Amino acid sequence: MPKSALYIITGSSKGIGKALVEQLLEKDGNQVIGIARTQQEMAHPGFLTLALDLSNMQEILDNLGSIMPDGDYEKVVLVNNAGMIGPIEHLGKLDPKKIHQVFMLNTIAPTVLMNSFVHKYGNRKEMERVIVNISSGAARKAIDGWACYSASKSAINMLSEAAALEAALDLTGIRIFSVAPGVVDTDMQADIRLADEKAFSSLSKFVSLKENELLSSPKHTAKKLIELIENTGRFDGVQQDVREY
């Protein structure tokens, strides 16, 4: 009997994460663990949903055993997709608790999950192991009103680069990517379009992208991510952009 592939997807209840879950489950033998704040209703024998708040460290620590299960798999893949843009406002006007929440969800939670993944599967060289962190074009460009979001995603890029260097030095064989998904038609984009132009000078640009139907669909973006996951040997370098392959 062929071994199954295990995919661990955070932010699995909507947007890119939901599209990833749906497409991965189309292939027989795939098992998917979906992590979101609310329980997902999906009747599929290969799907397990975990209702967790990834901005709560204790919830993560209490559930690491369920997030990273034991098993004999052909492949294990972690996709750190959950994220939030947070309040769109200039520094000096931000709620400190919201600052903490943005970095917790966008940077610290993925770091903790990566650490657990490497600890759990680092020596399992008989399995293909892949980590995909969802980054952003904003990680490479300062955007007013997005200071926390941009910084949190920039940190994800460097975290991924350092983790890939460590994987090479430790000879674990784990492939690690930080992927910019492009501008995708998700709830986050809807939130961006509701921003105050005084706090976000690029507002009109993002409104125009929606009005002119220039946003990528979550389904298309998920398909591009799966292309990378299933063909890691084709990709050199840690930082990738779905618009460039």
CSV table of C-alpha atoms in Angstrom, one decimal:
chain,number,residue,atom,x,y,z
A,1,MET,CA,0.0,0.0,0.0
A,2,PRO,CA,1.5,3.4,-1.0
A,3,LYS,CA,2.4,5.8,1.7
A,4,SER,CA,0.3,9.0,2.0
A,5,ALA,CA,1.5,12.6,2.0
A,6,LEU,CA,0.7,14.8,5.0
A,7,TYR,CA,0.0,18.5,4.6
A,8,ILE,CA,-0.3,20.8,7.6
A,9,ILE,CA,-2.0,24.1,6.5
A,10,THR,CA,-2.6,27.1,8.8
A,11,GLY,CA,-5.3,29.6,8.0
A,12,SER,CA,-7.2,26.8,6.3
A,13,SER,CA,-10.8,28.1,6.6
A,14,LYS,CA,-10.7,30.7,3.9
A,15,GLY,CA,-8.8,32.3,1.1
A,16,ILE,CA,-5.6,30.7,-0.1
A,17,GLY,CA,-5.6,28.2,2.8
A,18,LYS,CA,-9.1,26.9,2.0
A,19,ALA,CA,-8.2,26.6,-1.7
A,20,LEU,CA,-5.1,24.7,-0.8
A,21,VAL,CA,-7.0,22.2,1.3
A,22,GLU,CA,-9.6,21.6,-1.4
A,23,GLN,CA,-7.1,21.1,-4.1
A,24,LEU,CA,-4.8,18.8,-2.0
A,25,LEU,CA,-7.7,16.6,-1.1
A,26,GLU,CA,-8.5,16.0,-4.8
A,27,LYS,CA,-5.5,13.6,-4.9
A,28,ASP,CA,-6.1,10.2,-3.4
A,29,GLY,CA,-3.9,9.4,-0.4
A,30,ASN,CA,-3.3,13.0,0.7
A,31,GLN,CA,-3.9,13.7,4.3
A,32,VAL,CA,-4.5,17.3,5.4
A,33,ILE,CA,-4.5,18.9,8.8
A,34,GLY,CA,-6.2,22.3,8.6
A,35,ILE,CA,-5.7,24.8,11.4
A,36,ALA,CA,-8.0,27.8,11.8
A,37,ARG,CA,-9.7,29.7,14.6
A,38,THR,CA,-13.0,28.0,13.8
A,39,GLN,CA,-13.9,24.3,13.2
A,40,GLN,CA,-14.1,23.6,9.5
A,41,GLU,CA,-17.0,21.5,8.2
A,42,MET,CA,-15.5,19.3,5.4
A,43,ALA,CA,-16.7,15.7,5.0
A,44,HIS,CA,-13.5,14.1,3.7
A,45,PRO,CA,-11.7,11.0,5.2
A,46,GLY,CA,-8.3,12.6,4.6
A,47,PHE,CA,-9.1,15.9,6.4
A,48,LEU,CA,-8.6,16.7,10.1
A,49,THR,CA,-9.5,20.2,11.4
A,50,LEU,CA,-7.9,21.8,14.4
A,51,ALA,CA,-9.6,24.9,15.9
A,52,LEU,CA,-6.8,26.9,17.3
A,53,ASP,CA,-6.0,30.6,17.8
A,54,LEU,CA,-2.4,30.9,16.5
A,55,SER,CA,-2.0,34.3,18.1
A,56,ASN,CA,-2.2,32.5,21.5
A,57,MET,CA,1.1,30.8,22.3
A,58,GLN,CA,-0.3,28.5,24.9
A,59,GLU,CA,-2.8,27.1,22.5
A,60,ILE,CA,0.0,26.3,20.1
A,61,LEU,CA,2.1,24.7,22.7
A,62,ASP,CA,-0.8,22.6,24.1
A,63,ASN,CA,-1.5,21.2,20.6
A,64,LEU,CA,1.9,20.6,19.0
A,65,GLY,CA,1.4,16.9,19.2
A,66,SER,CA,-1.8,17.1,17.2
A,67,ILE,CA,-0.3,19.6,14.7
A,68,MET,CA,2.8,17.5,14.1
A,69,PRO,CA,1.7,13.8,14.3
A,70,ASP,CA,3.8,10.7,14.3
A,71,GLY,CA,3.5,8.6,11.1
A,72,ASP,CA,5.2,6.9,8.2
A,73,TYR,CA,4.6,9.3,5.3
A,74,GLU,CA,6.0,9.7,1.8
A,75,LYS,CA,6.1,13.5,2.3
A,76,VAL,CA,5.3,16.0,5.1
A,77,VAL,CA,4.6,19.6,4.2
A,78,LEU,CA,4.0,22.6,6.5
A,79,VAL,CA,2.4,25.6,5.0
A,80,ASN,CA,2.4,28.7,7.3
A,81,ASN,CA,-0.4,30.5,5.6
A,82,ALA,CA,-2.3,32.2,8.5
A,83,GLY,CA,-1.7,35.9,8.8
A,84,MET,CA,-3.3,39.3,9.3
A,85,ILE,CA,-2.5,42.8,8.1
A,86,GLY,CA,-3.7,44.3,11.4
A,87,PRO,CA,-4.8,47.9,11.8
A,88,ILE,CA,-3.8,50.1,8.9
A,89,GLU,CA,-2.4,53.2,10.6
A,90,HIS,CA,0.7,55.1,11.2
A,91,LEU,CA,3.0,54.4,14.1
A,92,GLY,CA,2.0,56.5,17.1
A,93,LYS,CA,-1.6,55.6,16.6
A,94,LEU,CA,-1.5,51.8,17.0
A,95,ASP,CA,-2.9,49.8,19.8
A,96,PRO,CA,0.1,48.0,21.4
A,97,LYS,CA,-2.0,44.8,21.9
A,98,LYS,CA,-2.7,44.8,18.1
A,99,ILE,CA,1.0,45.2,17.4
A,100,HIS,CA,1.7,42.1,19.5
A,101,GLN,CA,-1.1,40.2,17.8
A,102,VAL,CA,0.3,40.9,14.3
A,103,PHE,CA,3.8,39.7,15.1
A,104,MET,CA,2.5,36.8,17.0
A,105,LEU,CA,0.4,35.5,14.2
A,106,ASN,CA,2.6,36.5,11.3
A,107,THR,CA,6.1,35.7,12.7
A,108,ILE,CA,6.2,34.0,16.1
A,109,ALA,CA,3.6,31.3,15.4
A,110,PRO,CA,5.3,30.3,12.1
A,111,THR,CA,8.7,30.2,13.9
A,112,VAL,CA,7.4,28.0,16.7
A,113,LEU,CA,5.7,25.6,14.1
A,114,MET,CA,8.9,25.5,12.0
A,115,ASN,CA,10.9,24.7,15.1
A,116,SER,CA,8.6,21.9,16.0
A,117,PHE,CA,8.6,20.6,12.4
A,118,VAL,CA,12.4,20.4,12.3
A,119,HIS,CA,12.6,18.8,15.7
A,120,LYS,CA,10.0,16.2,14.8
A,121,TYR,CA,10.9,15.4,11.2
A,122,GLY,CA,14.5,16.6,10.9
A,123,ASN,CA,16.0,13.2,11.0
A,124,ARG,CA,13.3,11.5,8.9
A,125,LYS,CA,15.3,11.5,5.7
A,126,GLU,CA,13.3,8.7,4.2
A,127,MET,CA,10.5,11.3,3.8
A,128,GLU,CA,10.4,14.3,1.6
A,129,ARG,CA,9.9,17.3,3.9
A,130,VAL,CA,9.0,20.8,2.8
A,131,ILE,CA,8.2,24.1,4.6
A,132,VAL,CA,6.4,26.9,2.7
A,133,ASN,CA,6.0,30.2,4.5
A,134,ILE,CA,3.6,32.7,2.9
A,135,SER,CA,5.3,36.0,2.7
A,136,SER,CA,4.4,39.2,0.8
A,137,GLY,CA,5.7,41.7,-1.6
A,138,ALA,CA,5.4,44.1,1.3
A,139,ALA,CA,8.3,42.2,2.9
A,140,ARG,CA,10.7,43.9,0.5
A,141,LYS,CA,9.0,47.3,0.3
A,142,ALA,CA,8.1,49.8,3.0
A,143,ILE,CA,4.4,50.8,2.8
A,144,ASP,CA,2.9,53.5,5.0
A,145,GLY,CA,0.2,52.1,7.3
A,146,TRP,CA,1.6,48.6,7.0
A,147,ALA,CA,4.7,49.0,9.2
A,148,CYS,CA,3.9,45.9,11.4
A,149,TYR,CA,2.7,43.8,8.5
A,150,SER,CA,5.7,44.6,6.3
A,151,ALA,CA,8.2,44.0,9.2
A,152,SER,CA,6.5,40.7,10.2
A,153,LYS,CA,6.7,39.4,6.7
A,154,SER,CA,10.3,40.6,6.2
A,155,ALA,CA,11.2,38.7,9.3
A,156,ILE,CA,9.6,35.6,7.7
A,157,ASN,CA,11.9,35.9,4.7
A,158,MET,CA,15.0,36.1,6.8
A,159,LEU,CA,13.7,33.3,9.1
A,160,SER,CA,13.3,31.1,6.0
A,161,GLU,CA,16.7,32.0,4.7
A,162,ALA,CA,18.4,31.1,8.0
A,163,ALA,CA,16.4,27.9,8.4
A,164,ALA,CA,17.4,26.8,4.9
A,165,LEU,CA,21.1,27.5,5.7
A,166,GLU,CA,20.8,25.5,8.9
A,167,ALA,CA,19.1,22.6,7.0
A,168,ALA,CA,22.0,22.6,4.5
A,169,LEU,CA,24.6,22.6,7.3
A,170,ASP,CA,22.8,19.9,9.3
A,171,LEU,CA,22.2,17.8,6.2
A,172,THR,CA,18.5,17.3,7.1
A,173,GLY,CA,17.3,17.6,3.5
A,174,ILE,CA,14.4,19.8,4.4
A,175,ARG,CA,13.4,22.3,1.7
A,176,ILE,CA,12.3,25.7,2.9
A,177,PHE,CA,10.6,28.4,0.9
A,178,SER,CA,9.2,31.9,1.6
A,179,VAL,CA,6.7,32.6,-1.1
A,180,ALA,CA,5.1,35.9,-2.1
A,181,PRO,CA,1.6,35.0,-3.3
A,182,GLY,CA,0.9,38.2,-5.3
A,183,VAL,CA,-2.2,40.3,-4.7
A,184,VAL,CA,-5.0,37.8,-4.1
A,185,ASP,CA,-8.8,38.4,-3.8
A,186,THR,CA,-9.1,37.5,-0.1
A,187,ASP,CA,-10.7,39.0,3.0
A,188,MET,CA,-7.4,40.7,3.7
A,189,GLN,CA,-7.7,42.7,0.5
A,190,ALA,CA,-11.2,43.7,1.4
A,191,ASP,CA,-9.9,45.0,4.7
A,192,ILE,CA,-7.2,47.0,2.9
A,193,ARG,CA,-9.8,48.7,0.7
A,194,LEU,CA,-11.6,49.9,3.8
A,195,ALA,CA,-8.5,51.8,5.0
A,196,ASP,CA,-8.4,55.6,5.6
A,197,GLU,CA,-6.3,57.2,2.8
A,198,LYS,CA,-4.6,59.4,5.4
A,199,ALA,CA,-3.2,56.3,7.0
A,200,PHE,CA,-2.5,54.5,3.7
A,201,SER,CA,-1.4,56.6,0.7
A,202,SER,CA,-1.7,53.6,-1.7
A,203,LEU,CA,-5.4,53.0,-1.1
A,204,SER,CA,-6.5,54.1,-4.6
A,205,LYS,CA,-4.1,51.6,-6.2
A,206,PHE,CA,-5.6,48.7,-4.3
A,207,VAL,CA,-9.2,49.8,-5.0
A,208,SER,CA,-8.3,50.0,-8.7
A,209,LEU,CA,-6.9,46.5,-8.7
A,210,LYS,CA,-10.2,45.2,-7.5
A,211,GLU,CA,-12.3,47.4,-9.8
A,212,ASN,CA,-10.2,46.3,-12.8
A,213,GLU,CA,-10.3,42.6,-11.9
A,214,LEU,CA,-6.6,42.4,-11.5
A,215,LEU,CA,-6.5,40.3,-8.3
A,216,SER,CA,-5.5,36.7,-8.5
A,217,SER,CA,-8.0,34.1,-7.3
A,218,PRO,CA,-7.2,32.0,-4.2
A,219,LYS,CA,-7.6,28.9,-6.4
A,220,HIS,CA,-5.0,30.1,-8.9
A,221,THR,CA,-2.6,31.0,-6.1
A,222,ALA,CA,-3.1,27.6,-4.4
A,223,LYS,CA,-2.4,25.9,-7.7
A,224,LYS,CA,0.9,27.8,-8.1
A,225,LEU,CA,1.9,26.9,-4.5
A,226,ILE,CA,1.2,23.2,-5.1
A,227,GLU,CA,3.3,23.4,-8.3
A,228,LEU,CA,6.2,24.5,-6.1
A,229,ILE,CA,5.5,21.9,-3.4
A,230,GLU,CA,5.4,19.1,-5.9
A,231,ASN,CA,8.4,20.2,-7.9
A,232,THR,CA,10.9,21.5,-5.3
A,233,GLY,CA,13.9,20.4,-7.4
A,234,ARG,CA,13.0,23.0,-10.0
A,235,PHE,CA,13.3,25.9,-7.6
A,236,ASP,CA,16.6,27.4,-6.6
A,237,GLY,CA,16.7,29.9,-3.7
A,238,VAL,CA,14.4,30.3,-0.7
A,239,GLN,CA,12.5,33.4,-1.7
A,240,GLN,CA,10.0,32.8,-4.5
A,241,ASP,CA,7.1,34.7,-6.0
A,242,VAL,CA,4.2,32.9,-7.7
A,243,ARG,CA,4.0,35.6,-10.3
A,244,GLU,CA,7.5,34.7,-11.5
A,245,TYR,CA,7.0,30.9,-12.3
